[in-house]
Amino acid sequence: MKKDIASNVKNDAIIKEAVDQLLGMFKTGTLPEKVAFSIIHRHAGDVIPSDAWSIGNRVLQMLQGTCDARGYKQWADAGRHVKKGSHAIHILAPLTFKIREKDEKTGEEVEKVIVKGYRPIPVFRVEDTEGASLAYDHSYEPATHPTFYDVAAKLGIDVSYAPLRANYLGKYSLRTNSIQLCADDAVVYYHELAHAIHATIVDLTVYDNAKAEVVAEFSALVLANIAHVTGFERQGFDYIAHYAQTHKPANVMREIFSVLNDVEAIVNKVLEVSDDAPADEEPAAV
């Protein structure tokens, strides 16, 4: 019991130091220049059926968190089968008919294809299939993982790495309790891990989305600070400012203070679970 109390006191001191350092940066504007994220790209020469889809359907695919989706028979032809209980996503196929009309310039009768609507076509994500290896099967997992990487596995959260597939560097799925990372940067993992842990504290299906993003991003910055990962503070400030709809430091900090209890709960959980938690040492003076 005494050991648990001592551990909690230590963690509180570590978190307070990290929070105070970050808020100090935000208040004074002493933020480092932005750094480039280490985005994961697909291997050259990899070709998948959906590469031939329309841009609209490829966007629909990306929004579902995958870069490869195919029909049931297409997966069977590839030697894979859809996992039991998986749900299809849908792309749209145009319903067309042909008409003949005169060309205004030549006066000749030409055939024209008219789109009169669309019909949904069910396809399944590669993540929802299993079986034979695919021609493009490559491991995108980095050689080394960030500090606190063990937390996800210990909490039953699946983590996978894949090439950039949409306008996000990482994504947490509440439905599958899984994290997909399209960048190797620790702070991206911390952001998605924060979402996953936050989902155990509040109901994210009804929780304000903007506030959820503020919670995840500031939690990520606190964890990065504790893990001595630096250089992402300016991106973090801009990200939070976007969701707070203000770039005034005082207003951004007010938004952070409004969710600080959730942030502290998330970071405490990480420190409690991880074998990477900082060793016993006197916290630096604040």
Short mmCIF file of C-alpha atoms in Angstrom, two decimals:
data_model
loop_
_atom_site.label_atom_id
_atom_site.label_comp_id
_atom_site.label_asym_id
_atom_site.label_seq_id
_atom_site.Cartn_x
_atom_site.Cartn_y
_atom_site.Cartn_z
CA MET A 1 0.00 0.00 0.00
CA LYS A 2 2.81 2.39 0.95
CA LYS A 3 4.60 1.48 -2.27
CA ASP A 4 1.49 2.38 -4.32
CA ILE A 5 1.17 5.70 -2.53
CA ALA A 6 4.85 6.48 -3.11
CA SER A 7 4.49 5.56 -6.78
CA ASN A 8 1.46 7.82 -7.18
CA VAL A 9 3.27 10.74 -5.52
CA LYS A 10 6.26 10.20 -7.80
CA ASN A 11 4.10 10.03 -10.92
CA ASP A 12 2.21 13.17 -9.90
CA ALA A 13 5.53 15.01 -9.56
CA ILE A 14 6.72 13.80 -12.97
CA ILE A 15 3.46 14.82 -14.64
CA LYS A 16 3.41 18.23 -12.91
CA GLU A 17 6.92 18.98 -14.10
CA ALA A 18 6.08 18.06 -17.71
CA VAL A 19 2.79 20.01 -17.67
CA ASP A 20 4.44 23.09 -16.16
CA GLN A 21 7.25 23.03 -18.73
CA LEU A 22 4.79 22.78 -21.62
CA LEU A 23 2.46 25.46 -20.30
CA GLY A 24 5.48 27.69 -19.78
CA MET A 25 6.39 27.26 -23.44
CA PHE A 26 2.82 27.95 -24.55
CA LYS A 27 2.56 31.06 -22.38
CA THR A 28 5.83 32.64 -23.51
CA GLY A 29 5.76 31.40 -27.10
CA THR A 30 9.23 29.88 -26.73
CA LEU A 31 8.44 26.96 -29.00
CA PRO A 32 11.00 25.22 -31.23
CA GLU A 33 10.65 25.30 -34.99
CA LYS A 34 8.43 22.65 -36.55
CA VAL A 35 10.06 19.36 -37.44
CA ALA A 36 9.16 17.00 -40.26
CA PHE A 37 7.22 13.87 -39.35
CA SER A 38 8.77 10.57 -40.46
CA ILE A 39 5.91 9.54 -42.74
CA ILE A 40 5.74 5.92 -43.91
CA HIS A 41 5.49 5.46 -47.69
CA ARG A 42 4.44 2.47 -49.75
CA HIS A 43 7.20 0.45 -51.38
CA ALA A 44 7.90 1.30 -55.01
CA GLY A 45 6.23 -1.09 -57.43
CA ASP A 46 3.43 -2.18 -55.09
CA VAL A 47 0.19 -2.37 -57.04
CA ILE A 48 -3.24 -3.22 -55.64
CA PRO A 49 -6.64 -3.44 -57.38
CA SER A 50 -8.02 -0.29 -55.75
CA ASP A 51 -5.27 1.77 -57.39
CA ALA A 52 -7.51 1.69 -60.48
CA TRP A 53 -10.57 3.00 -58.60
CA SER A 54 -11.92 6.49 -58.95
CA ILE A 55 -10.49 9.12 -56.61
CA GLY A 56 -13.82 9.21 -54.77
CA ASN A 57 -13.76 5.49 -54.02
CA ARG A 58 -10.12 5.62 -52.97
CA VAL A 59 -11.02 8.38 -50.52
CA LEU A 60 -13.89 6.24 -49.18
CA GLN A 61 -11.40 3.41 -48.71
CA MET A 62 -8.92 5.66 -46.92
CA LEU A 63 -11.61 7.00 -44.60
CA GLN A 64 -12.18 3.41 -43.49
CA GLY A 65 -8.53 3.17 -42.48
CA THR A 66 -7.22 0.91 -45.20
CA CYS A 67 -5.20 1.08 -48.40
CA ASP A 68 -6.50 -2.21 -49.83
CA ALA A 69 -10.11 -3.34 -50.03
CA ARG A 70 -11.58 -5.99 -52.35
CA GLY A 71 -14.69 -8.02 -52.93
CA TYR A 72 -15.24 -11.42 -51.33
CA LYS A 73 -14.31 -13.31 -54.52
CA GLN A 74 -11.27 -11.11 -55.15
CA TRP A 75 -9.93 -12.02 -51.74
CA ALA A 76 -10.64 -15.70 -52.38
CA ASP A 77 -8.73 -15.47 -55.68
CA ALA A 78 -5.82 -13.97 -53.70
CA GLY A 79 -5.89 -16.96 -51.33
CA ARG A 80 -7.39 -15.08 -48.43
CA HIS A 81 -10.76 -15.22 -46.69
CA VAL A 82 -12.75 -12.68 -44.74
CA LYS A 83 -12.55 -13.13 -40.98
CA LYS A 84 -15.74 -14.23 -39.25
CA GLY A 85 -17.75 -11.30 -37.94
CA SER A 86 -16.11 -8.73 -40.22
CA HIS A 87 -18.30 -6.06 -41.75
CA ALA A 88 -18.05 -4.84 -45.32
CA ILE A 89 -17.36 -1.26 -46.27
CA HIS A 90 -18.93 0.12 -49.44
CA ILE A 91 -17.68 1.86 -52.53
CA LEU A 92 -19.91 3.31 -55.24
CA ALA A 93 -20.32 2.04 -58.79
CA PRO A 94 -21.99 4.33 -61.35
CA LEU A 95 -25.25 3.29 -63.01
CA THR A 96 -24.87 4.31 -66.63
CA PHE A 97 -26.81 4.25 -69.86
CA LYS A 98 -25.94 5.28 -73.38
CA ILE A 99 -27.64 7.87 -75.54
CA ARG A 100 -27.01 9.07 -79.06
CA GLU A 101 -26.91 12.76 -79.82
CA LYS A 102 -25.53 15.14 -82.40
CA ASP A 103 -22.11 16.64 -81.86
CA GLU A 104 -22.54 20.43 -81.80
CA LYS A 105 -19.29 21.01 -83.69
CA THR A 106 -19.39 18.30 -86.34
CA GLY A 107 -23.12 17.67 -86.55
CA GLU A 108 -22.42 13.95 -86.49
CA GLU A 109 -24.36 11.57 -84.27
CA VAL A 110 -22.21 10.30 -81.38
CA GLU A 111 -22.72 7.93 -78.48
CA LYS A 112 -22.61 9.43 -74.99
CA VAL A 113 -22.55 7.68 -71.60
CA ILE A 114 -24.81 9.20 -68.93
CA VAL A 115 -24.51 8.49 -65.20
CA LYS A 116 -28.00 8.21 -63.69
CA GLY A 117 -27.00 7.18 -60.18
CA TYR A 118 -24.78 4.94 -58.08
CA ARG A 119 -25.08 1.57 -56.41
CA PRO A 120 -23.12 0.47 -53.35
CA ILE A 121 -20.66 -2.38 -53.73
CA PRO A 122 -19.51 -4.24 -50.60
CA VAL A 123 -15.77 -4.75 -50.20
CA PHE A 124 -13.65 -5.89 -47.27
CA ARG A 125 -10.51 -4.30 -45.85
CA VAL A 126 -7.28 -6.29 -45.97
CA GLU A 127 -7.15 -5.85 -42.19
CA ASP A 128 -10.35 -7.93 -42.00
CA THR A 129 -8.92 -10.86 -43.98
CA GLU A 130 -6.41 -13.63 -43.35
CA GLY A 131 -4.68 -16.29 -45.39
CA ALA A 132 -1.95 -16.26 -48.03
CA SER A 133 0.69 -13.55 -48.08
CA LEU A 134 0.15 -10.74 -50.54
CA ALA A 135 2.64 -9.64 -53.16
CA TYR A 136 3.13 -6.35 -51.34
CA ASP A 137 3.42 -7.84 -47.85
CA HIS A 138 6.14 -5.82 -46.21
CA SER A 139 6.72 -5.07 -42.58
CA TYR A 140 6.49 -1.34 -42.02
CA GLU A 141 7.15 -1.70 -38.31
CA PRO A 142 10.21 0.34 -37.23
CA ALA A 143 13.33 -1.31 -35.87
CA THR A 144 12.86 0.44 -32.53
CA HIS A 145 9.70 1.48 -30.74
CA PRO A 146 9.02 4.60 -28.69
CA THR A 147 9.11 4.73 -24.92
CA PHE A 148 5.81 3.46 -23.45
CA TYR A 149 5.19 1.24 -26.49
CA ASP A 150 4.51 -1.67 -24.12
CA VAL A 151 1.40 0.08 -22.76
CA ALA A 152 -0.77 -0.69 -25.79
CA ALA A 153 -0.18 -4.44 -25.62
CA LYS A 154 -0.71 -4.51 -21.87
CA LEU A 155 -4.05 -2.75 -22.30
CA GLY A 156 -5.14 -5.02 -25.17
CA ILE A 157 -4.76 -2.37 -27.87
CA ASP A 158 -3.50 -3.63 -31.24
CA VAL A 159 -0.89 -1.39 -32.93
CA SER A 160 0.09 -1.64 -36.60
CA TYR A 161 2.21 0.43 -38.97
CA ALA A 162 1.22 1.15 -42.56
CA PRO A 163 1.92 3.66 -45.35
CA LEU A 164 0.24 7.06 -45.26
CA ARG A 165 -3.27 6.46 -46.58
CA ALA A 166 -5.25 9.64 -45.93
CA ASN A 167 -4.90 12.98 -44.21
CA TYR A 168 -3.87 11.52 -40.88
CA LEU A 169 -0.58 10.28 -39.42
CA GLY A 170 -2.30 7.92 -37.01
CA LYS A 171 -5.77 6.70 -36.18
CA TYR A 172 -7.46 5.02 -33.22
CA SER A 173 -10.47 2.83 -33.97
CA LEU A 174 -12.96 2.65 -31.13
CA ARG A 175 -14.75 -0.22 -32.92
CA THR A 176 -11.71 -2.49 -33.07
CA ASN A 177 -9.73 -0.93 -30.20
CA SER A 178 -6.72 -0.66 -32.49
CA ILE A 179 -4.17 1.95 -33.51
CA GLN A 180 -2.84 2.42 -37.03
CA LEU A 181 0.30 4.51 -37.42
CA CYS A 182 1.45 6.05 -40.69
CA ALA A 183 4.49 7.75 -39.14
CA ASP A 184 7.29 6.46 -36.92
CA ASP A 185 7.26 9.46 -34.57
CA ALA A 186 6.67 8.71 -30.88
CA VAL A 187 4.32 11.67 -30.46
CA VAL A 188 1.92 10.23 -33.07
CA TYR A 189 1.76 6.96 -31.12
CA TYR A 190 1.24 8.87 -27.86
CA HIS A 191 -1.67 10.82 -29.38
CA GLU A 192 -3.49 7.67 -30.50
CA LEU A 193 -2.66 5.83 -27.27
CA ALA A 194 -4.19 8.76 -25.38
CA HIS A 195 -7.42 8.38 -27.40
CA ALA A 196 -7.51 4.67 -26.55
CA ILE A 197 -7.04 5.24 -22.83
CA HIS A 198 -9.44 8.19 -22.86
CA ALA A 199 -12.09 5.83 -24.25
CA THR A 200 -11.90 3.89 -20.98
CA ILE A 201 -12.55 7.06 -18.98
CA VAL A 202 -15.34 8.70 -21.00
CA ASP A 203 -17.78 7.67 -23.72
CA LEU A 204 -16.05 8.99 -26.83
CA THR A 205 -19.17 8.39 -28.94
CA VAL A 206 -20.86 11.33 -27.19
CA TYR A 207 -17.81 13.23 -25.88
CA ASP A 208 -17.10 16.53 -27.64
CA ASN A 209 -14.75 15.70 -30.53
CA ALA A 210 -12.77 18.94 -30.32
CA LYS A 211 -12.12 18.46 -26.62
CA ALA A 212 -11.13 14.82 -27.24
CA GLU A 213 -8.48 16.02 -29.68
CA VAL A 214 -7.18 18.57 -27.17
CA VAL A 215 -6.97 15.83 -24.52
CA ALA A 216 -5.12 13.45 -26.87
CA GLU A 217 -2.66 16.04 -28.16
CA PHE A 218 -1.73 17.55 -24.80
CA SER A 219 -1.44 14.05 -23.30
CA ALA A 220 0.91 13.20 -26.18
CA LEU A 221 3.04 16.27 -25.48
CA VAL A 222 3.23 15.45 -21.77
CA LEU A 223 4.27 11.86 -22.51
CA ALA A 224 6.82 13.09 -25.06
CA ASN A 225 8.25 15.49 -22.50
CA ILE A 226 8.56 12.70 -19.93
CA ALA A 227 10.20 10.46 -22.55
CA HIS A 228 12.58 13.30 -23.54
CA VAL A 229 11.13 13.50 -27.05
CA THR A 230 11.33 17.13 -28.15
CA GLY A 231 10.73 19.23 -31.25
CA PHE A 232 6.98 18.64 -31.62
CA GLU A 233 5.77 21.33 -29.22
CA ARG A 234 4.95 23.88 -31.92
CA GLN A 235 2.89 21.37 -33.91
CA GLY A 236 1.15 20.43 -30.68
CA PHE A 237 0.31 24.04 -29.89
CA ASP A 238 -1.02 24.63 -33.42
CA TYR A 239 -3.04 21.41 -33.29
CA ILE A 240 -4.66 22.33 -29.98
CA ALA A 241 -5.22 25.91 -31.16
CA HIS A 242 -7.04 24.59 -34.22
CA TYR A 243 -9.51 22.61 -32.12
CA ALA A 244 -9.78 25.40 -29.56
CA GLN A 245 -10.53 27.78 -32.46
CA THR A 246 -8.03 30.33 -31.18
CA HIS A 247 -4.30 30.99 -31.43
CA LYS A 248 -4.14 33.27 -28.39
CA PRO A 249 -1.89 31.50 -25.86
CA ALA A 250 -4.13 32.45 -22.92
CA ASN A 251 -7.20 30.96 -24.62
CA VAL A 252 -5.32 27.82 -25.68
CA MET A 253 -4.14 27.33 -22.11
CA ARG A 254 -7.69 27.85 -20.84
CA GLU A 255 -8.84 25.05 -23.14
CA ILE A 256 -6.08 22.80 -21.83
CA PHE A 257 -6.94 23.56 -18.20
CA SER A 258 -10.54 22.55 -18.91
CA VAL A 259 -9.41 18.99 -19.77
CA LEU A 260 -6.36 18.69 -17.53
CA ASN A 261 -7.97 16.13 -15.22
CA ASP A 262 -8.46 13.73 -18.14
CA VAL A 263 -4.91 14.38 -19.35
CA GLU A 264 -3.48 13.59 -15.93
CA ALA A 265 -5.58 10.41 -15.69
CA ILE A 266 -4.30 9.23 -19.09
CA VAL A 267 -0.64 9.96 -18.35
CA ASN A 268 -0.94 8.39 -14.89
CA LYS A 269 -2.31 5.23 -16.49
CA VAL A 270 0.65 5.06 -18.86
CA LEU A 271 3.18 5.53 -16.07
CA GLU A 272 1.35 2.98 -13.94
CA VAL A 273 1.33 0.29 -16.65
CA SER A 274 4.60 0.80 -18.48
CA ASP A 275 7.92 -0.83 -17.70
CA ASP A 276 9.45 2.28 -19.31
CA ALA A 277 8.29 4.57 -16.50
CA PRO A 278 11.13 6.84 -15.29
CA ALA A 279 13.34 5.35 -12.60
CA ASP A 280 13.19 6.69 -9.06
CA GLU A 281 14.87 10.04 -8.93
CA GLU A 282 14.28 13.41 -7.42
CA PRO A 283 12.03 15.47 -9.72
CA ALA A 284 13.63 18.58 -11.13
CA ALA A 285 12.74 21.84 -9.43
CA VAL A 286 9.86 23.73 -11.06
#
